[in-house]
Coordinates of C-alpha atoms in Angstrom, one line a residue:
Chain A
M252 CA -56.9 46.8 19.1
G253 CA -60.0 46.4 17.1
T254 CA -58.2 45.7 13.8
A255 CA -56.2 42.7 15.1
P256 CA -57.9 39.3 14.5
A257 CA -59.4 38.1 17.7
S258 CA -57.9 34.7 17.5
R259 CA -54.3 36.0 17.4
D260 CA -52.3 34.9 20.4
V261 CA -49.4 37.1 21.5
T262 CA -47.2 34.1 21.9
S263 CA -47.4 33.1 18.2
Y264 CA -45.0 35.9 17.3
G265 CA -42.2 33.8 18.7
M266 CA -42.2 31.3 16.0
G267 CA -41.8 33.8 13.2
L268 CA -38.8 35.3 14.9
A269 CA -37.2 31.9 15.2
A270 CA -37.7 31.2 11.5
P271 CA -34.3 32.6 10.2
L272 CA -32.3 30.5 12.6
A273 CA -34.6 27.5 12.0
L274 CA -34.1 27.8 8.2
F275 CA -30.3 28.1 8.7
F276 CA -30.3 25.0 10.8
L277 CA -32.5 23.2 8.3
F278 CA -30.1 23.8 5.5
F279 CA -26.8 23.7 7.2
F280 CA -27.3 21.2 10.0
V281 CA -30.3 18.9 9.3
A282 CA -29.6 18.5 5.6
P283 CA -26.0 17.5 6.0
L284 CA -26.9 15.3 8.9
L285 CA -29.5 13.4 6.8
Q286 CA -26.8 13.0 4.1
L287 CA -24.5 11.6 6.7
L288 CA -27.2 9.1 7.7
W289 CA -27.8 8.2 4.0
L290 CA -24.1 7.6 3.5
S291 CA -23.8 5.5 6.6
L292 CA -26.4 3.1 5.2
H293 CA -24.1 1.8 2.5
N294 CA -21.9 -1.2 2.6
D295 CA -19.2 -0.1 0.1
T296 CA -17.0 3.0 0.0
A297 CA -18.5 4.1 -3.3
A298 CA -22.0 4.2 -1.6
L299 CA -23.7 2.0 -4.2
H300 CA -25.0 -0.9 -2.1
W301 CA -27.5 -0.3 0.6
G302 CA -27.1 -2.1 3.9
L303 CA -26.4 -2.0 7.6
G304 CA -22.9 -3.4 7.2
Q305 CA -21.1 -0.4 8.7
Y306 CA -23.2 -0.4 11.8
L307 CA -22.8 -4.2 12.2
H308 CA -19.1 -3.9 11.7
F309 CA -18.8 -1.3 14.5
L310 CA -21.2 -2.9 17.0
T311 CA -19.7 -6.4 16.7
D312 CA -16.1 -5.2 16.8
P313 CA -14.8 -5.2 20.4
F314 CA -12.1 -2.8 19.5
S315 CA -14.5 -0.2 18.1
L316 CA -16.7 -0.6 21.1
S317 CA -13.7 -0.1 23.4
V318 CA -12.9 3.2 21.6
L319 CA -16.5 4.3 22.1
G320 CA -16.3 3.2 25.8
S321 CA -13.0 5.0 26.5
T322 CA -14.3 8.2 24.9
L323 CA -17.4 8.2 27.0
L324 CA -15.3 7.4 30.1
L325 CA -12.9 10.3 29.2
G326 CA -15.9 12.6 29.1
A327 CA -17.1 11.4 32.5
E328 CA -13.6 11.9 34.1
V329 CA -13.2 15.4 32.7
T330 CA -16.7 16.4 33.8
A331 CA -16.0 15.1 37.3
V332 CA -12.8 17.0 37.6
C333 CA -14.5 20.2 36.3
L334 CA -17.3 19.8 38.7
V335 CA -15.1 19.2 41.8
L336 CA -12.8 22.1 40.9
G337 CA -15.4 24.4 39.5
F338 CA -18.0 24.3 42.2
P339 CA -15.9 25.9 45.0
I340 CA -15.0 28.8 42.6
A341 CA -18.6 29.4 41.7
W342 CA -19.5 29.2 45.4
L343 CA -16.7 31.6 46.3
Y344 CA -17.9 34.0 43.6
Q345 CA -21.2 34.5 45.3
R346 CA -19.6 35.3 48.6
V347 CA -16.9 37.8 47.8
G348 CA -17.0 41.6 47.1
P349 CA -17.6 43.1 43.7
R350 CA -13.9 43.7 43.0
L351 CA -13.0 40.1 43.7
Q352 CA -16.0 39.0 41.7
T353 CA -14.6 40.8 38.6
I354 CA -11.2 39.1 39.1
I355 CA -12.8 35.7 39.4
I356 CA -15.0 36.2 36.4
L357 CA -11.9 37.3 34.4
I358 CA -9.9 34.3 35.5
V359 CA -12.8 32.0 34.6
L360 CA -13.3 33.6 31.2
L361 CA -9.6 34.0 30.3
P362 CA -9.3 30.5 28.8
L363 CA -12.2 31.3 26.4
L364 CA -10.3 34.3 25.1
T365 CA -7.4 32.2 23.8
S366 CA -7.6 29.6 21.1
V367 CA -7.9 26.0 22.1
V368 CA -4.7 25.2 20.1
V369 CA -2.7 27.7 22.1
R370 CA -4.1 26.4 25.4
T371 CA -3.3 22.9 24.4
F372 CA 0.3 23.7 23.4
A373 CA 0.7 25.4 26.8
W374 CA -0.2 22.0 28.3
I375 CA 2.5 20.3 26.2
V376 CA 5.0 22.7 27.7
I377 CA 3.7 22.1 31.2
L378 CA 3.4 18.3 31.0
G379 CA 6.5 17.5 28.9
R380 CA 9.6 15.6 30.1
Q381 CA 11.4 18.9 30.7
G382 CA 8.2 20.7 31.4
I383 CA 7.3 22.8 34.4
I384 CA 5.9 20.0 36.5
N385 CA 8.8 17.6 36.0
A386 CA 11.4 20.4 36.3
T387 CA 9.9 21.5 39.6
L388 CA 9.6 18.0 41.1
Q389 CA 13.2 17.2 40.0
S390 CA 14.6 20.3 41.5
L391 CA 12.8 19.6 44.7
G392 CA 14.4 16.2 44.8
I393 CA 11.0 14.4 44.9
I394 CA 11.6 12.4 41.7
D395 CA 14.8 11.3 39.9
T396 CA 13.6 10.5 36.5
P397 CA 10.9 12.6 34.8
L398 CA 7.4 11.4 35.1
K399 CA 5.5 10.5 32.0
L400 CA 2.6 12.9 31.9
L401 CA 2.3 13.8 28.2
Y402 CA 0.6 11.2 26.1
T403 CA -1.2 9.6 29.0
Q404 CA -4.9 9.5 30.0
F405 CA -4.1 11.6 33.1
G406 CA -2.6 14.3 30.9
V407 CA -5.6 14.4 28.6
V408 CA -8.0 14.6 31.5
I409 CA -6.2 17.5 33.2
A410 CA -5.7 19.4 30.0
L411 CA -9.3 19.0 28.9
A412 CA -10.5 19.9 32.3
Q413 CA -8.7 23.2 32.1
V414 CA -9.7 23.9 28.5
Q415 CA -13.5 23.2 29.2
M416 CA -13.6 24.6 32.7
P417 CA -15.6 27.8 31.8
L418 CA -18.4 25.7 30.4
M419 CA -18.8 24.3 33.9
T420 CA -18.2 27.3 36.1
L421 CA -20.4 29.8 34.3
P422 CA -23.7 27.8 34.6
L423 CA -22.8 27.1 38.3
I424 CA -22.2 30.8 39.0
T425 CA -25.6 31.6 37.6
A426 CA -27.4 28.8 39.5
L427 CA -25.7 29.6 42.8
G428 CA -26.6 33.3 42.3
R429 CA -30.3 32.5 42.2
I430 CA -30.2 30.9 45.6
D431 CA -31.4 33.3 48.3
P432 CA -28.5 33.7 50.8
N433 CA -31.0 33.9 53.6
L434 CA -31.7 30.2 53.2
D435 CA -28.2 29.5 54.4
D436 CA -28.6 31.6 57.4
A437 CA -32.0 30.2 58.1
S438 CA -30.6 26.7 57.9
C439 CA -27.8 27.5 60.3
S440 CA -30.0 29.3 62.8
L441 CA -32.3 26.3 62.8
G442 CA -29.3 24.2 63.9
A443 CA -27.9 22.6 60.8
G444 CA -24.2 22.4 60.4
S445 CA -22.4 23.9 57.4
W446 CA -22.0 20.4 55.8
R447 CA -25.7 19.6 56.3
T448 CA -26.7 23.1 54.9
F449 CA -24.6 22.4 51.8
V450 CA -25.9 18.9 51.2
R451 CA -29.6 19.7 52.0
I452 CA -29.9 23.3 50.8
V453 CA -27.2 24.6 48.4
L454 CA -26.5 21.4 46.4
P455 CA -30.2 20.6 45.6
L456 CA -30.9 24.2 44.7
S457 CA -27.9 24.4 42.4
L458 CA -28.7 21.2 40.6
P459 CA -30.0 22.8 37.5
G460 CA -26.7 24.6 37.1
V461 CA -24.8 21.4 37.8
I462 CA -26.7 19.5 35.2
A463 CA -26.3 22.3 32.6
G464 CA -22.5 22.5 33.3
C465 CA -22.1 18.8 33.2
T466 CA -23.9 18.5 29.8
L467 CA -21.8 21.3 28.2
T468 CA -18.5 20.0 29.6
Y469 CA -19.2 16.5 28.7
A470 CA -20.2 17.2 25.1
A471 CA -17.2 19.5 24.6
A472 CA -14.7 17.1 26.2
I473 CA -15.6 14.0 24.2
T474 CA -15.5 15.9 20.9
A475 CA -12.3 17.9 21.6
F476 CA -10.3 16.6 18.6
I477 CA -7.4 19.0 19.0
T478 CA -6.7 18.5 22.7
Q479 CA -7.2 14.8 22.5
S480 CA -4.8 14.2 19.7
L481 CA -2.1 16.7 20.8
I482 CA -2.0 15.6 24.5
G483 CA -3.1 12.0 23.9
G484 CA -0.8 11.3 21.0
G485 CA -1.2 8.8 18.2
Q486 CA -1.7 5.6 20.2
M487 CA -4.6 6.8 22.3
L488 CA -7.6 6.5 20.1
F489 CA -10.8 8.4 20.9
M490 CA -13.9 8.6 18.7
P491 CA -13.0 11.9 16.9
M492 CA -9.6 10.6 15.8
Y493 CA -11.1 7.3 14.8
L494 CA -13.6 9.1 12.7
Y495 CA -10.9 11.3 11.2
Q496 CA -8.7 8.3 10.4
Q497 CA -11.5 6.5 8.5
A498 CA -12.7 9.6 6.6
S499 CA -9.4 11.3 5.8
T500 CA -6.7 8.6 5.7
L501 CA -8.7 5.7 4.5
Q502 CA -11.4 7.5 2.5
N503 CA -13.9 5.1 4.0
W504 CA -16.7 7.7 4.2
P505 CA -19.6 5.2 4.9
F506 CA -17.9 3.7 7.9
A507 CA -16.9 7.2 9.1
S508 CA -20.5 8.3 8.8
A509 CA -21.7 5.3 10.7
I510 CA -19.1 6.1 13.4
S511 CA -20.5 9.7 13.6
I512 CA -24.1 8.5 13.8
I513 CA -23.3 6.0 16.6
F514 CA -21.2 8.6 18.4
L515 CA -24.1 11.1 18.0
L516 CA -26.6 8.7 19.4
A517 CA -24.3 7.7 22.3
V518 CA -23.9 11.4 23.2
L519 CA -27.6 12.0 22.9
V520 CA -28.3 9.2 25.4
V521 CA -25.8 10.6 27.9
V522 CA -27.3 14.1 27.4
S523 CA -30.8 12.9 27.8
V524 CA -29.8 11.2 31.1
F525 CA -28.5 14.5 32.3
T526 CA -31.7 16.2 31.2
T527 CA -33.9 13.7 33.0
L528 CA -31.8 14.2 36.1
G529 CA -32.3 17.9 35.6
R530 CA -36.1 17.5 35.4
L531 CA -36.1 15.3 38.5
S532 CA -33.9 17.9 40.3
R533 CA -36.5 20.6 39.7
G534 CA -39.0 18.5 41.6
Y535 CA -36.4 17.9 44.3
G536 CA -35.4 21.6 44.5
G537 CA -39.0 22.7 44.8
A538 CA -39.8 20.3 47.5
Chain B
M169 CA -1.3 18.1 8.6
I170 CA -3.7 18.8 11.4
M171 CA -7.3 18.6 10.3
N172 CA -9.7 20.0 12.8
R173 CA -13.4 19.5 13.2
R174 CA -14.1 22.7 11.4
S175 CA -12.4 21.8 8.2
L176 CA -14.0 18.4 8.3
M177 CA -17.3 20.1 8.8
T178 CA -16.7 22.5 6.0
T179 CA -16.1 19.6 3.6
A180 CA -19.2 17.9 4.8
L181 CA -21.2 21.0 4.4
T182 CA -19.8 21.7 0.9
L183 CA -20.7 18.2 -0.1
G184 CA -24.2 18.6 1.2
A185 CA -24.7 21.9 -0.4
M186 CA -23.4 20.6 -3.8
K187 CA -25.9 17.8 -3.7
A188 CA -28.7 20.0 -2.6
F189 CA -28.0 22.8 -5.1
P190 CA -26.4 21.5 -8.2
G191 CA -26.7 25.0 -9.6
L192 CA -24.0 26.1 -7.2
S193 CA -21.4 24.6 -9.5
Y194 CA -22.8 25.6 -12.9
A195 CA -20.4 26.4 -15.7
Q196 CA -18.8 29.8 -15.8
A197 CA -15.4 31.2 -16.9
R198 CA -13.2 31.3 -13.9
P199 CA -9.4 31.6 -13.3
L200 CA -7.3 28.5 -13.1
V201 CA -7.6 26.9 -9.7
F202 CA -4.6 25.1 -8.2
A203 CA -5.3 23.1 -5.0
T204 CA -1.9 23.0 -3.4
F205 CA -1.3 21.9 0.2
T206 CA -1.5 24.2 3.2
G207 CA 1.4 25.6 5.1
S208 CA 4.9 25.8 3.7
W209 CA 3.8 24.3 0.4
E210 CA 1.3 27.2 -0.1
E211 CA 4.0 29.7 0.8
A212 CA 6.5 28.2 -1.7
H213 CA 4.0 28.0 -4.5
K214 CA 2.7 31.5 -3.9
A215 CA 6.2 32.9 -4.0
V216 CA 7.8 30.9 -6.8
L217 CA 5.5 28.8 -8.9
V218 CA 2.6 31.3 -9.4
P219 CA 4.8 34.2 -10.5
A220 CA 6.7 31.9 -12.9
F221 CA 3.5 30.6 -14.4
R222 CA 2.0 34.1 -14.9
K223 CA 5.2 35.4 -16.4
A224 CA 5.2 32.6 -19.0
N225 CA 1.5 32.9 -19.8
A226 CA 0.7 36.6 -20.2
D227 CA -0.4 37.2 -16.7
A228 CA -3.1 34.5 -16.9
A229 CA -5.5 34.6 -13.9
M230 CA -5.0 31.9 -11.4
V231 CA -5.8 31.2 -7.7
L232 CA -4.3 28.9 -5.1
D233 CA -6.9 27.1 -3.1
P234 CA -4.8 25.2 -0.5
M235 CA -6.4 22.1 1.0
L236 CA -5.7 18.6 2.0
S237 CA -5.6 15.8 -0.5
V238 CA -8.8 14.3 0.9
D239 CA -10.6 17.6 0.5
Q240 CA -9.4 17.9 -3.1
I241 CA -10.7 14.4 -3.9
A242 CA -14.0 15.1 -2.2
K243 CA -14.6 18.4 -4.0
V244 CA -13.8 17.0 -7.4
N245 CA -15.9 13.9 -6.7
A246 CA -18.9 16.1 -5.7
A247 CA -18.9 17.8 -9.1
K248 CA -17.2 15.5 -11.6
A249 CA -18.7 17.0 -14.7
N250 CA -17.6 20.5 -13.8
P251 CA -14.9 20.3 -11.2
P252 CA -14.1 23.4 -9.1
I253 CA -10.4 22.6 -9.2
D254 CA -8.2 22.4 -12.3
V255 CA -4.9 21.1 -10.9
M256 CA -4.5 18.8 -7.9
L257 CA -1.4 18.0 -5.8
H258 CA -1.1 14.6 -4.1
D259 CA 1.0 12.3 -1.9
P260 CA 1.4 8.9 -3.4
G261 CA -1.5 7.2 -1.5
P262 CA -4.2 9.8 -2.4
A263 CA -2.8 10.1 -6.0
L264 CA -3.7 6.5 -6.6
V265 CA -7.1 7.0 -5.1
A266 CA -7.7 10.0 -7.4
I267 CA -6.6 8.0 -10.4
G268 CA -8.6 5.0 -9.3
Q269 CA -11.8 7.1 -9.0
D270 CA -11.1 8.4 -12.5
L271 CA -10.7 12.1 -11.4
V272 CA -7.6 12.9 -13.4
E273 CA -6.5 13.1 -17.0
P274 CA -3.4 11.5 -18.4
Y275 CA -0.6 14.1 -18.7
P276 CA -0.1 15.1 -22.4
V277 CA 3.5 13.7 -22.3
E278 CA 4.2 14.2 -26.0
K279 CA 3.4 18.0 -25.8
S280 CA 5.5 18.5 -22.7
A281 CA 8.9 20.1 -23.1
Y282 CA 10.2 19.0 -19.6
Y283 CA 8.7 15.6 -18.9
K284 CA 11.5 13.7 -20.6
D285 CA 14.1 15.5 -18.4
L286 CA 12.5 14.3 -15.2
I287 CA 14.4 11.4 -13.5
S288 CA 12.6 8.2 -14.4
E289 CA 10.9 7.7 -11.1
A290 CA 9.2 11.1 -11.5
Q291 CA 7.8 10.3 -14.9
E292 CA 4.2 9.3 -14.1
P293 CA 2.0 9.4 -17.2
M294 CA -1.1 10.2 -15.1
G295 CA 0.6 13.2 -13.5
P296 CA 4.3 13.8 -13.2
A297 CA 6.1 14.4 -9.9
P298 CA 7.6 18.0 -9.7
F299 CA 8.9 17.4 -6.1
F300 CA 10.1 14.7 -3.8
Q301 CA 9.5 14.5 -0.1
V302 CA 12.3 12.7 1.7
V303 CA 12.1 10.9 5.0
G304 CA 15.2 10.0 7.0
L305 CA 16.3 10.0 10.6
T306 CA 16.0 13.2 12.7
Y307 CA 17.9 13.6 15.9
N308 CA 18.8 16.2 18.5
P309 CA 22.6 16.8 18.1
E310 CA 22.8 18.3 21.6
A311 CA 21.6 15.0 23.2
I312 CA 23.0 12.5 20.6
K313 CA 26.7 13.1 19.9
T314 CA 27.3 10.3 17.4
P315 CA 24.9 10.8 14.5
P316 CA 22.8 7.7 13.8
T317 CA 23.4 6.0 10.5
S318 CA 20.7 3.3 10.2
W319 CA 17.0 2.8 11.0
A320 CA 18.3 0.0 13.2
D321 CA 19.8 2.6 15.5
L322 CA 16.4 3.5 16.8
W323 CA 16.5 0.1 18.7
K324 CA 19.7 0.9 20.5
P325 CA 19.3 0.5 24.3
E326 CA 20.9 4.0 24.9
F327 CA 17.8 5.6 23.3
K328 CA 15.5 4.1 26.0
G329 CA 12.4 6.4 26.2
R330 CA 13.9 8.8 23.7
V331 CA 12.3 7.6 20.4
G332 CA 9.3 9.2 18.7
I333 CA 7.3 7.7 15.8
T334 CA 4.0 8.7 14.2
N335 CA 0.9 6.5 13.6
L336 CA -0.1 5.3 10.2
N337 CA -2.5 8.2 9.4
S338 CA 0.3 10.0 7.6
T339 CA 2.3 9.1 4.5
L340 CA 5.4 9.4 6.6
G341 CA 4.2 6.9 9.3
T342 CA 3.1 4.3 6.7
G343 CA 6.2 4.7 4.6
W344 CA 8.4 4.2 7.6
L345 CA 6.6 1.0 8.6
V346 CA 7.1 -0.4 5.2
E347 CA 10.8 0.5 5.3
I348 CA 11.2 -1.2 8.7
A349 CA 9.4 -4.3 7.3
K350 CA 11.9 -4.4 4.4
M351 CA 14.9 -4.0 6.7
R352 CA 13.6 -7.1 8.6
G353 CA 12.9 -9.2 5.5
G354 CA 9.3 -8.1 4.8
S355 CA 8.0 -6.0 1.9
E356 CA 5.1 -3.8 0.8
A357 CA 2.9 -6.9 0.8
N358 CA 4.1 -8.2 4.2
V359 CA 4.7 -5.8 7.1
D360 CA 4.5 -8.5 9.9
P361 CA 8.2 -8.1 10.6
A362 CA 7.7 -4.3 11.1
F363 CA 4.9 -4.9 13.7
K364 CA 7.2 -7.3 15.5
A365 CA 10.0 -4.8 15.3
I366 CA 7.8 -2.0 16.8
E367 CA 6.9 -4.4 19.6
E368 CA 10.6 -4.6 20.4
L369 CA 10.9 -0.8 20.1
K370 CA 8.4 -0.2 22.8
P371 CA 10.9 0.3 25.7
N372 CA 12.5 3.0 23.6
L373 CA 9.3 4.7 22.5
A374 CA 8.6 8.0 24.3
A375 CA 5.8 9.0 22.0
V376 CA 3.6 7.9 19.1
A377 CA 2.5 11.2 17.7
A378 CA -0.8 11.7 15.9
N379 CA 0.8 13.4 13.0
P380 CA 4.4 14.3 11.8
G381 CA 3.8 18.0 12.8
A382 CA 3.4 16.9 16.4
L383 CA 6.8 15.3 16.3
A384 CA 8.3 18.7 15.7
T385 CA 6.7 20.0 19.0
L386 CA 8.1 17.0 20.8
F387 CA 11.6 17.8 19.7
Q388 CA 11.2 21.3 20.8
Q389 CA 10.0 20.2 24.2
G390 CA 12.8 17.6 24.7
Q391 CA 10.2 14.9 24.9
I392 CA 12.1 12.9 22.2
D393 CA 15.6 13.0 20.8
I394 CA 15.3 10.8 17.7
S395 CA 12.6 9.9 15.2
P396 CA 11.9 9.4 11.5
G397 CA 11.3 12.8 10.0
N398 CA 10.6 14.7 6.8
F399 CA 13.6 16.6 5.4
N400 CA 11.6 19.8 4.7
A401 CA 9.9 19.9 8.1
I402 CA 13.3 19.5 9.8
Q403 CA 14.8 22.4 7.8
I404 CA 11.9 24.6 8.9
L405 CA 12.5 23.7 12.6
K406 CA 16.3 24.2 12.2
A407 CA 15.7 27.6 10.7
R408 CA 13.7 28.5 13.9
G409 CA 16.7 27.5 16.0
V410 CA 15.5 24.1 17.2
P411 CA 18.5 21.8 17.7
V412 CA 17.7 19.1 15.1
E413 CA 19.7 17.4 12.3
F414 CA 18.6 15.2 9.4
V415 CA 20.6 12.2 8.2
A416 CA 19.7 9.8 5.4
P417 CA 20.0 6.3 6.8
K418 CA 22.4 3.9 5.1
E419 CA 19.4 1.7 4.0
G420 CA 18.3 4.7 1.9
A421 CA 16.1 7.7 2.6
I422 CA 12.4 7.1 1.8
A423 CA 11.3 9.3 -1.1
F424 CA 7.7 10.1 -1.8
K425 CA 6.6 11.5 -5.1
T426 CA 4.4 14.5 -4.8
T427 CA 2.5 14.3 -8.1
I428 CA 0.6 17.1 -9.9
H429 CA -2.5 16.3 -12.0
I430 CA -4.8 17.8 -14.5
V431 CA -8.4 17.3 -13.2
K432 CA -10.7 15.4 -15.6
N433 CA -13.2 17.7 -17.3
S434 CA -11.3 20.8 -16.2
S435 CA -12.6 23.9 -18.0
N436 CA -9.0 25.3 -18.0
R437 CA -7.2 22.3 -19.4
E438 CA -4.7 24.2 -21.4
L439 CA -3.7 26.5 -18.5
A440 CA -3.6 23.6 -16.2
F441 CA -1.0 22.0 -18.5
K442 CA 1.0 25.2 -18.6
L443 CA 1.0 25.4 -14.8
I444 CA 2.3 21.9 -14.5
E445 CA 4.9 22.6 -17.1
A446 CA 6.1 25.6 -15.1
S447 CA 6.5 23.4 -12.0
L448 CA 8.7 21.1 -14.0
T449 CA 11.1 23.7 -15.3
P450 CA 14.7 23.7 -14.0
E451 CA 14.3 27.4 -13.1
V452 CA 11.3 26.9 -10.7
Q453 CA 12.8 23.7 -9.3
T454 CA 16.2 25.4 -8.7
T455 CA 14.6 28.3 -6.9
L456 CA 12.5 25.9 -4.8
M457 CA 15.6 23.9 -4.0
N458 CA 17.3 26.9 -2.4
P459 CA 16.6 28.3 1.1
P460 CA 14.2 28.8 2.6
Y461 CA 12.2 26.2 0.7
L462 CA 14.7 23.3 0.3
I463 CA 12.4 21.2 -1.8
V464 CA 14.1 18.2 -3.6
P465 CA 14.0 18.7 -7.4
T466 CA 13.0 16.0 -9.9
N467 CA 14.3 17.5 -13.1
S468 CA 17.7 16.0 -13.9
K469 CA 18.8 19.3 -15.4
V470 CA 18.8 20.9 -12.0
T471 CA 22.3 21.1 -10.4
M472 CA 22.0 20.1 -6.7
G473 CA 23.2 22.6 -4.3
G474 CA 23.2 23.8 -0.7
E475 CA 21.8 21.7 2.1
I476 CA 20.3 19.2 -0.3
A477 CA 23.7 18.5 -1.9
R478 CA 25.3 18.3 1.5
V479 CA 22.8 16.0 3.2
L480 CA 21.0 14.1 0.5
A481 CA 22.6 13.9 -2.9
K482 CA 25.1 15.8 -5.1
D483 CA 23.5 14.8 -8.4
T484 CA 20.8 12.7 -9.9
T485 CA 22.9 9.5 -10.0
E486 CA 23.6 9.7 -6.3
L487 CA 20.0 10.6 -5.6
K488 CA 18.8 7.5 -7.4
Q489 CA 21.2 5.4 -5.3
K490 CA 20.3 6.9 -2.0
F491 CA 16.6 7.2 -2.4
V492 CA 14.2 4.3 -1.8
F493 CA 10.9 4.5 -3.7
Q494 CA 8.0 2.4 -2.4
D495 CA 5.2 0.6 -4.3
W496 CA 2.1 2.6 -3.1
K497 CA -0.2 0.5 -5.2
K498 CA 0.6 -2.4 -3.0
I499 CA 0.7 -0.3 0.2
N500 CA -2.8 1.1 -0.5
E501 CA -4.2 -2.5 -0.9
Q502 CA -3.6 -3.3 2.8
R503 CA -3.2 0.1 4.4
S504 CA -6.5 0.1 6.2
A505 CA -5.8 -3.3 7.7
W506 CA -2.4 -2.0 8.9
I507 CA -4.0 1.1 10.4
E508 CA -6.5 -1.1 12.2
R509 CA -3.7 -3.4 13.5
F510 CA -1.7 -0.4 14.6
N511 CA -4.7 1.0 16.5
R512 CA -5.1 -2.3 18.3
E513 CA -1.5 -3.4 19.0
I514 CA 0.6 -0.3 19.6
K515 CA -0.1 0.9 23.1
I516 CA 2.7 2.3 25.2

């Protein structure tokens, strides 16, 4: 290639290819985000007076902080449920024949093929007073009066866990697939029990998948406006609904913007904790 | 009135784009744009109002651009000099916001052929009310054999765990709170009695829905048997076979004016006026009063019929007696404080 400039590095082509998407993000993500930030730095709803009043209002108000806290907690609960339920499925996937693998992947992906609204309404039917759970328990004589499942924290966690499950299972399947099955056998033949093998071999090696799954599930669960409001109802307030209330009903855009920015930062902190754990786990997995 | 993340995002993006590229909204001749509400409103307007307008105005071009009140206000605000919407439709709360932000023109009352026929509550000089929304008691007749007659019935011990309400995000929720306050000696300026009353209602509360639409689902699922409800929404549910009935409580059914406005600086001012005129005609209002729409008319020349005459009012005189109108100017002053208080205090 005598005509090509000698200094040209083959890796530099990558940037050019990323340009369309980068430009798209610049116009349709970064620009609106900056505008959001600009709006949040105003003390009045007409956005005429600069100031940090909206942030002060949020950060000094115990109620607002409790909404933020309960939203972050909700995310943690959903992520934990997804991890505990999703890991065995992903593990199973790597150990069954191709036909069963197809069935498992279909079951995992199925929720993604229906709209979130439909899935959420299905949960209303399941959790309702005359829903499937209550009707079954009552006909078995286990309970006399219907349990209150809808419009409870428990209901929201269960519904969100099902709705977001694929986001956890898919990265786990990929991560577990990369582990050499011989390592299991080696561990066993060297005298480790199956629990020890799992804790010392499988879990550390699958950590990158666990971290990726947790990050995705967490981010999706705390921002899931539809499921939160339909299953949680009007008296359980999470950040997306709080934001909507301020922006839509009260027309208080600067405060709504400040809520968004604070929420965004809180999520970024959580995600970066996950990423740091991921980086540490790479060291651990390699050891 | 579910607003999802996507539509919120769209608004934000539109606002951003309008700021970044003012050229996007530069002047050009375009058809009349009427921002109606989504859902059954859009259906009704597409089927009745638009054909009536086009017939009366030599097939003038117009488009419906259904969106929430908040989106209408945001869009017009982003391009005040050359608004992308010519006619706006609002609930009482947002209407006052739009007027307060100087986004609408006074209605040319002296030119209007129908304005004077509207019942006095619908005659709003900044934009008349072509329709009323009516809120009363909704109940499941299969579970509740004796129809309720008063808002106070919600507190009856026999409805323990069977009552649904909505939070204050909606016009319905806020209007209901004010009505309860009035029943207990409060007013638009003082809703303390209503908050106390809701405190007492807690044993009966099965659900505090996030929006009136969610109440409908709760009726279908047997989660609740009685709640405040919107007359139109109940008729839609009834038509789909859900066992629900509507009654106007003896304290009076809450009536909200849905007002229609010419947007300030509209490039289609004349056609906008014509569209609003069409919405005020007895013909359009009569068609919209009949099934499947069942929208309460405001023109006193309309003869009440069907379900509306049976359940609400036989004529304008009875309508005025049975309907309660609220002072939304006063309500708007404190609404954000009430929403905050509701957020904090109402936990079941």
